[in-house]
C-alpha positions as MATLAB code, in Angstrom:
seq = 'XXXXXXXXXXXXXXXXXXXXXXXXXXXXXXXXXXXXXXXXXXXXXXXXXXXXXXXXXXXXXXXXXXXXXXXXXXXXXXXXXXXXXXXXXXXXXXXXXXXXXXXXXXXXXXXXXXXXXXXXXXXXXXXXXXXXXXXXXXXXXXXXXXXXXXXXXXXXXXXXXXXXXXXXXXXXXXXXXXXXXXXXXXXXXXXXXXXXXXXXXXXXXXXXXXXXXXXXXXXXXXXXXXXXXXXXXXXXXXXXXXXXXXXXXXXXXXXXXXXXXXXXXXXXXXXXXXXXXXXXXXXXXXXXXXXXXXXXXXXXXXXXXXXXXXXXXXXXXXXXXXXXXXXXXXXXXXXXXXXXXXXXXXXXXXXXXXXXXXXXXXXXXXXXXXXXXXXXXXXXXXXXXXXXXXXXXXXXXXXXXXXXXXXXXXXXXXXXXXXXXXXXXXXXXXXXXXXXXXXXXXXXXXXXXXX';
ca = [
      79.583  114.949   53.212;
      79.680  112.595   56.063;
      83.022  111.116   55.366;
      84.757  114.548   55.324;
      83.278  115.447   58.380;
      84.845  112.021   59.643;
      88.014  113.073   58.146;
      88.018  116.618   59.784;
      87.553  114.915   62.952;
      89.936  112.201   62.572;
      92.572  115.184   61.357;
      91.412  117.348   64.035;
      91.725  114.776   66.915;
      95.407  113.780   65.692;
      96.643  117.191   65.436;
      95.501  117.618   69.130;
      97.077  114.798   70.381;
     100.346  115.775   68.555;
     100.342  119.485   70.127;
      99.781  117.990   73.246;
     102.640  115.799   73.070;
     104.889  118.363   71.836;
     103.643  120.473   74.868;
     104.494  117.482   77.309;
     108.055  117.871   76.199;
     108.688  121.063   77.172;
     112.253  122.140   78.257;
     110.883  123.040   82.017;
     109.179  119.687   82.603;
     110.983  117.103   84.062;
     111.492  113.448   82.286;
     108.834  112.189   84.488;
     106.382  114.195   83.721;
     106.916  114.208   80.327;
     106.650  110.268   80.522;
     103.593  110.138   82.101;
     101.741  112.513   80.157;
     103.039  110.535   76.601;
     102.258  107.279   78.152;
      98.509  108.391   79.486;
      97.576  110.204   75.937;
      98.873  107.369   73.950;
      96.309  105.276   75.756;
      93.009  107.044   76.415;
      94.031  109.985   73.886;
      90.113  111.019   74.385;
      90.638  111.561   77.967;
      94.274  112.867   78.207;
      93.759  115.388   75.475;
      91.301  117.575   77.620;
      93.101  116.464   81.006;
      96.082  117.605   79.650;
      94.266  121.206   78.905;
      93.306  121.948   82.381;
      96.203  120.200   83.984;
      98.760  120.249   82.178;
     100.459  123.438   82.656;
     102.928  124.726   84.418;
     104.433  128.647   83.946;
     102.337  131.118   83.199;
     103.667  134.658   82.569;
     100.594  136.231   80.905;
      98.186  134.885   83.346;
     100.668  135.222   86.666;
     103.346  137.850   86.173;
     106.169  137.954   88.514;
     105.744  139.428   91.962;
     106.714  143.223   92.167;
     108.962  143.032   95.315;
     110.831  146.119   96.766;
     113.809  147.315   94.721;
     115.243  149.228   97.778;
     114.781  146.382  100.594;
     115.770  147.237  104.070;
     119.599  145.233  104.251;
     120.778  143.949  107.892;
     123.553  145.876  109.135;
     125.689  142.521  108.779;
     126.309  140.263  105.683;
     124.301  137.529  105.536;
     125.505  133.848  105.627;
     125.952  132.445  101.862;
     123.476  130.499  101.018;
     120.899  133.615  101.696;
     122.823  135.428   98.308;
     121.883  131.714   96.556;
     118.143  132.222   96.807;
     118.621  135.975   96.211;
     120.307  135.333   93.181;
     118.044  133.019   91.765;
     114.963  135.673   92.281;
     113.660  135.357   96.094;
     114.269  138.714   97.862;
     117.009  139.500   99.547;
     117.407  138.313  103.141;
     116.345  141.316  105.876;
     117.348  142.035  109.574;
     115.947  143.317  112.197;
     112.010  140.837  112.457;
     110.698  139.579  114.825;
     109.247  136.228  114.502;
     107.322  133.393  117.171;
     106.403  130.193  116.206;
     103.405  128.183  117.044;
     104.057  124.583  118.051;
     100.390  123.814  118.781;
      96.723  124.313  117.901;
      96.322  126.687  120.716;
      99.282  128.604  119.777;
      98.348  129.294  116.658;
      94.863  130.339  117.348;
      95.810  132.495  120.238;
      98.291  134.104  117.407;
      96.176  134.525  114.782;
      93.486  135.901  117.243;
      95.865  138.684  118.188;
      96.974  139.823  114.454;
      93.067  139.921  113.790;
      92.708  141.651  116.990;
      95.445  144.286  116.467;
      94.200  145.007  113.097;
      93.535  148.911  113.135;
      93.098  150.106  109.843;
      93.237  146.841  107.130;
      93.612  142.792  106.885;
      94.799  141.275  103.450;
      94.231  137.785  103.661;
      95.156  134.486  101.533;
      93.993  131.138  102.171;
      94.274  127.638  100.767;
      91.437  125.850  102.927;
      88.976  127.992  104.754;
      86.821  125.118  106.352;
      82.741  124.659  107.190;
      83.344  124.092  111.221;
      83.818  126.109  113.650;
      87.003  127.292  113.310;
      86.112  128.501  110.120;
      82.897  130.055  111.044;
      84.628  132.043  114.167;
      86.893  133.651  111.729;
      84.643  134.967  109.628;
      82.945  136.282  112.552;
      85.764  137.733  113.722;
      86.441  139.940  110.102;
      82.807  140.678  110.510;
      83.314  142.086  114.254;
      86.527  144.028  112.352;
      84.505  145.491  109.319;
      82.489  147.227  112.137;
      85.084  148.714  113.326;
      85.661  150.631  110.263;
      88.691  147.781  108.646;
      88.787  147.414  105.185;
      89.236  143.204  104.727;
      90.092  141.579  101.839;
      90.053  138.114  101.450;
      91.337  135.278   99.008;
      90.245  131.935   98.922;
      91.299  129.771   96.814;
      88.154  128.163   94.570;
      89.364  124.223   94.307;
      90.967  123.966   98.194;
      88.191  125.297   99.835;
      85.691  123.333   97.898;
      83.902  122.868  100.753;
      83.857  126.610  102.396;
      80.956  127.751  104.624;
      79.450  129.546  101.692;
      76.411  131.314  103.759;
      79.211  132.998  106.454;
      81.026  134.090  103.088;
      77.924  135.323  101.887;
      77.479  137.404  105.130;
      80.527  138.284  105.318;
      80.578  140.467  101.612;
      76.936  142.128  102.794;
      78.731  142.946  105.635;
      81.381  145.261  103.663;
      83.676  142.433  103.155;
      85.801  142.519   99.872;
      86.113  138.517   98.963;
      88.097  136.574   95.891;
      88.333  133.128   94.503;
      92.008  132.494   93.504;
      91.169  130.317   89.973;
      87.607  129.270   89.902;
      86.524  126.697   87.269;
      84.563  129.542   85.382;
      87.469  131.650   85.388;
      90.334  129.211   84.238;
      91.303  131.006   80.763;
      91.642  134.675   83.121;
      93.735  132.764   85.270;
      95.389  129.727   83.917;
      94.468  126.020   84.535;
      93.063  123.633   87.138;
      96.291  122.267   88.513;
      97.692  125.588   89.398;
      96.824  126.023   92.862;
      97.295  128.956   95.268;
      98.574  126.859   98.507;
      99.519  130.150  100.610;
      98.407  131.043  103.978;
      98.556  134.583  105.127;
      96.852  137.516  107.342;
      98.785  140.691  107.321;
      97.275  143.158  109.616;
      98.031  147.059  108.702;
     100.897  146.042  106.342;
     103.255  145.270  109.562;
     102.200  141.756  110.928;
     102.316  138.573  109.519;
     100.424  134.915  110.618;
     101.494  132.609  107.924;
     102.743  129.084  107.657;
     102.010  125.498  107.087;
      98.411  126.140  108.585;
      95.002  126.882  106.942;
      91.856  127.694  108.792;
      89.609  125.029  110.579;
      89.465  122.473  113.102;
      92.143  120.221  112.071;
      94.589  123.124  112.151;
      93.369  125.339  114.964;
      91.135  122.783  117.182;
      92.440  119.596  117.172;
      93.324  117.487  120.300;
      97.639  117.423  121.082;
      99.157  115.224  118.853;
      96.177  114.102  116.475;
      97.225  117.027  113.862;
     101.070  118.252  113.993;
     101.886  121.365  112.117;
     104.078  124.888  112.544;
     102.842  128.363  111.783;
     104.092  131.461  112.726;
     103.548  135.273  113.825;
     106.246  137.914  112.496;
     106.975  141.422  112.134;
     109.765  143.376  110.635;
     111.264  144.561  107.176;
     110.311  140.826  105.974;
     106.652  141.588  106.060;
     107.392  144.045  103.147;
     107.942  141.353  100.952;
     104.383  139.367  102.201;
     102.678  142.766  101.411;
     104.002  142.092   97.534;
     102.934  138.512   97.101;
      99.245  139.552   98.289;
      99.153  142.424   95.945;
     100.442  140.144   93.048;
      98.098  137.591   94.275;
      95.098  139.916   94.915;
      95.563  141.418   91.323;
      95.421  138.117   89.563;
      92.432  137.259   90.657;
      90.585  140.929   90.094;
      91.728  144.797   90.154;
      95.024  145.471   91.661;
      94.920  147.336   95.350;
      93.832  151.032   94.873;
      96.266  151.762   98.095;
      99.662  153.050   97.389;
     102.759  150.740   98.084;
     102.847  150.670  101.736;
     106.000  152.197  103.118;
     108.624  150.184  104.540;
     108.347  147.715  108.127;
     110.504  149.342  111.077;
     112.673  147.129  112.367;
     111.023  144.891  115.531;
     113.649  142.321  116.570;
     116.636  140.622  115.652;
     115.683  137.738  113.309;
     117.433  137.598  109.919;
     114.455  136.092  107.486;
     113.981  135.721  103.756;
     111.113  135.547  101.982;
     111.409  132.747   99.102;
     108.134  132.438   96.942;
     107.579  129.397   94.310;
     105.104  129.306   92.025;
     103.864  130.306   88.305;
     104.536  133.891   89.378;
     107.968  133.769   89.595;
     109.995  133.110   86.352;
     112.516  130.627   88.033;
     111.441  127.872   90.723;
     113.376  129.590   93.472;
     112.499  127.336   96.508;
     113.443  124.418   94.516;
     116.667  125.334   92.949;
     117.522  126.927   96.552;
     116.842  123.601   98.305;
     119.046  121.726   95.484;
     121.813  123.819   96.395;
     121.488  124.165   99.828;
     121.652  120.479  100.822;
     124.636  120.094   98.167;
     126.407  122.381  100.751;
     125.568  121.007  103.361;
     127.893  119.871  106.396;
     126.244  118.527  109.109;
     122.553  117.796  108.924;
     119.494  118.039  106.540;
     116.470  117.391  108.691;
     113.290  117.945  106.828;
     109.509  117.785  107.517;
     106.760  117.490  105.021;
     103.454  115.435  105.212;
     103.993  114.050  101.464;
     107.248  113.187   99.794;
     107.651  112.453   96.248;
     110.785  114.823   95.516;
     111.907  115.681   92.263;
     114.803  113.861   90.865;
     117.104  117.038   91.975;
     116.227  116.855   95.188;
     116.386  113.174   95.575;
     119.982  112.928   94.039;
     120.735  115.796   96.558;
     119.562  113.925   99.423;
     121.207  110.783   98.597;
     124.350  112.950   97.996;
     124.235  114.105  101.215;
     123.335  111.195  103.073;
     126.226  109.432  101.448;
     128.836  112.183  102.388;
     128.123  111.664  106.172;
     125.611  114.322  106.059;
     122.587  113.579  109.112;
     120.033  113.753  106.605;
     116.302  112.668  108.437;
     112.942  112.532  106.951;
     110.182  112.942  109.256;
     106.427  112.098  107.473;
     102.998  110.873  108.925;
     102.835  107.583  109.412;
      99.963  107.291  107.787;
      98.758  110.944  106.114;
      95.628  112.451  104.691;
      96.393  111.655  100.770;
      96.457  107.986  100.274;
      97.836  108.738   96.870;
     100.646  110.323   97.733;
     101.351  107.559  100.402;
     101.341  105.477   97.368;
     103.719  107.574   95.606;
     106.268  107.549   97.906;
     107.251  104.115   98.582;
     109.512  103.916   96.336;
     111.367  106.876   96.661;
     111.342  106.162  100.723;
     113.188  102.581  100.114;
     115.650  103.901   97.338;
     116.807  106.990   99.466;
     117.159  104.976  102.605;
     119.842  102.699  101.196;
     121.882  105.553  100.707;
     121.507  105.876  104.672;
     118.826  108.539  104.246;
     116.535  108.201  107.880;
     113.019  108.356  107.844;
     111.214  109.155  111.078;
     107.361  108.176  110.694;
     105.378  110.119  113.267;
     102.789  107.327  115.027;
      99.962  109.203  116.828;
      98.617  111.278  114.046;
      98.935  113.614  110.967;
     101.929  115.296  110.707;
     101.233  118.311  108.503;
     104.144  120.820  108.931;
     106.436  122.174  106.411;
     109.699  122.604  107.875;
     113.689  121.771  107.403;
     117.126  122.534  108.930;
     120.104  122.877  106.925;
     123.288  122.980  109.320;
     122.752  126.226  110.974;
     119.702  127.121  108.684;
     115.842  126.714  109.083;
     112.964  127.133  107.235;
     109.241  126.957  107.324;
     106.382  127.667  105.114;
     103.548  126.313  103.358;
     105.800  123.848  100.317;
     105.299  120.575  100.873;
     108.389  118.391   99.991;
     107.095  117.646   97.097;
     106.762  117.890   92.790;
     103.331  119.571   93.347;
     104.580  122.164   95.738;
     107.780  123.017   94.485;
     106.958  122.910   90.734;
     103.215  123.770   90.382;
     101.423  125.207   93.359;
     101.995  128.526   94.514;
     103.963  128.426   97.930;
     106.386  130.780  100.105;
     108.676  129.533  102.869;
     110.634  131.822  104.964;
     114.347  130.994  105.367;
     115.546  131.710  109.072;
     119.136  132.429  108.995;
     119.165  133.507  113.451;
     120.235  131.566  115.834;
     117.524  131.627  118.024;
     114.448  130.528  115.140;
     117.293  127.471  113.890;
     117.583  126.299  118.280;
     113.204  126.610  117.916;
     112.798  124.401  115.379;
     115.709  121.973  116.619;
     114.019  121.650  119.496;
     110.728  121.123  117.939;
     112.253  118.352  115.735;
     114.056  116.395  119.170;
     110.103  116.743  120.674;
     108.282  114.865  117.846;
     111.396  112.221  117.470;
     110.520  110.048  120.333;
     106.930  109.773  119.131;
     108.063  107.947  115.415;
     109.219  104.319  114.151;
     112.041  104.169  111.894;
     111.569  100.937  110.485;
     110.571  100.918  106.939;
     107.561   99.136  105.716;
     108.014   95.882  103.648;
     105.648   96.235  100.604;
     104.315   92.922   99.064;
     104.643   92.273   94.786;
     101.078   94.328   94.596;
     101.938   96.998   96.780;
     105.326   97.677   95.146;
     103.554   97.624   91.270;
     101.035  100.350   92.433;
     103.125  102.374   94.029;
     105.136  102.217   90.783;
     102.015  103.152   89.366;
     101.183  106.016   91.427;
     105.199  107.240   91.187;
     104.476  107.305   87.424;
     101.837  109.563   87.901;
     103.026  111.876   90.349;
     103.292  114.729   88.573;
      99.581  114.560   87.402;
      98.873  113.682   90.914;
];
């Protein structure tokens, strides 16, 4: 009896390791994932078996379905440039006239702007977060969506479980006895209702009354909203217009997937309040296509004059790398600007390698020197965008993200300008690894798609 209870383990355990290979080869992971997944189950099959469960994943229709955007959205009087109908064709929403939009450059900014689209709130605020932190920042917000609840608004509130691991769980507490509705986007007791581990919700969003926007590369705490010039870096945002029509459908896609779906009716459509042409792009397991990442691949390909990109980690995909190296080679001013030194050492591990191969294609790479540069930005000749993807496989192929793609003048001159500001402060001289340094980093490039 004992050996054929060895044998039905021994059968059991190889038939697991064999799906989960055959699952690592799916069509929509790339080679190097695929790689690393073999090569870590083939080793410690008794670790990378149930690793592989809650990480392993990618798409998810049954557990995220695609985001219900507008059918009818609100077009701009003239046609927008071409690559806007390349990320509308491959499933982000169409681009819209008539916003409004103001970014925020610093700390201050972006407090004083989130302040007022809290303030203005009047009759509800729908709310995603990645990191909702356990200082001060975080614990003024939630007393501020207390103060609002009194005032008769109905706020809801998403957090997600795994990036704000360390949330100021008594203020959250208060905050539901105080009328609050509150969410965790994927907690660990919840992963077979909605997916797996390594499927992140990385948005950040308040809309107040279904017209105003804060969103961006920015969560909510000190680092963010707090911090002293220059120690933390990062670009968020305030808009208004048609575009927030399409933020009112990822929150009710979002908001669903983690509970009921909003009892309100679909809110009726933005009026027009400026003269920004935006686009919403999404990525993520609830859209069937990766959108953002595709876009990117084709928009640098067309590019003329300049790439210029900011991201706090950078390990591209192998599409985006060939497209920057592409570019770079065609004459194309393609620049790189990172932390010098950022807040994942393992992703400052991974990219080594990819740093010194794209630069001898004549790739730059601007290191910013007096602190963490966390923005999520890029100009594409007379293009901009900025949003909450990092430059990287996680963001573009696993987390849930948006970015807004600016397509006006006056939004592509702002972040220009914010780009020449930072510049000054970076070195451009590329580190010079020793034999150690250069076989972990391998390492770590390996696994970046586990990362």
């Amino acid at each position: 009896m004992y050996y054929l209870f060895e044998h039905f383990l021994v059968v059991l355990g190889v038939l697991a390791v064999a799906s989960a290979m055959v699952l690592a080869l799916q069509p929509r992971r790339t080679p190097q994932s695929s790689a690393a997944w073999i090569l870590f189950i083939i080793m410690v099959p008794y670790v990378a078996v149930p690793v592989f469960l809650v990480l392993g994943f990618r798409k998810s229709g049954r557990s995220f379905p695609a985001i219900r955007f507008s059918p009818h959205p609100a077009l701009p009087e003239t046609e927008p440039p071409p690559l806007a109908h390349i990320f509308d064709s491959l499933g982000a929403p169409p681009a819209v006239g008539g916003n409004r939009i103001h970014l925020h450059e610093t700390p201050a900014d972006a407090r004083a702007g989130l302040d007022e689209v809290i303030a203005g709130a009047r009759d509800r605020l729908d709310i995603l977060l990645y990191v909702l932190a356990r200082d001060e920042s975080g614990l003024r917000f939630l007393d501020q969506l207390k103060r609002k609840l009194h005032e008769g608004v109905k706020v809801r509130l998403s957090v997600d479980w795994l990036g704000s691991h360390t949330r100021p769980r008594r203020a959250l507490r208060a905050f539901v006895e105080a009328g609050g509705e509150l969410r965790y986007f994927s907690p660990l007791d919840h992963l077979t209702d909605t997916a797996h581990l390594n499927l992140r919700n990385h948005r950040k969003m308040v809309i107040a009354d279904c017209a105003r926007v804060w969103a961006g590369g920015r969560n909510v705490g000190d680092d963010y909203l707090a911090s002293p010039p220059g120690k933390w870096v990062d670009l968020s945002f305030t808009a208004e217009g048609p575009v927030i029509d399409s933020f009112n459908a990822v929150f009710a896609s979002d908001w669903e997937v983690a509970g009921d779906p909003l009892p309100e009716p679909v809110p009726p459509p933005v009026a027009p309040a400026g003269e920004a042409l935006l686009q919403l792009v999404p990525a993520g397991p609830d859209e069937p296509q990766d959108v953002l990442h595709d876009g990117l691949v084709a928009a640098i390909y067309r590019a003329k004059k300049r790439v210029w990109i900011a991201t706090p980690y950078f390990v591209p995909t192998d599409p985006l790398a060939q497209a920057l190296a592409t570019a770079a080679r065609s004459g194309v001013d393609v620049r790189i600007l990172l932390p010098l030194k950022s807040n994942q050492w393992t992703t400052d591990l991974a990219r080594g390698p990819y740093i010194r191969a794209l630069a001898r294609t004549g790739v730059g790479f601007h290191f910013f020197r007096p602190g963490m540069m966390h923005a999520k930005a890029g100009l594409i000749d007379e293009a901009c965008w900025i949003g909450s993807a990092n430059f990287d496989v996680r963001s573009m192929l696993l987390n849930f993200e948006l970015a807004v793609m600016a397509w006006d003048p006056a939004t592509t001159t702002a972040i220009s300008r914010w780009f020449d500001r930072l510049l000054p402060d970076c070195d451009t001289s590329l580190p010079r690894p020793g034999f150690f340094r250069r076989l972990i980093e391998g390492v770590f490039r390996l696994g970046a798609p586990i990362l």
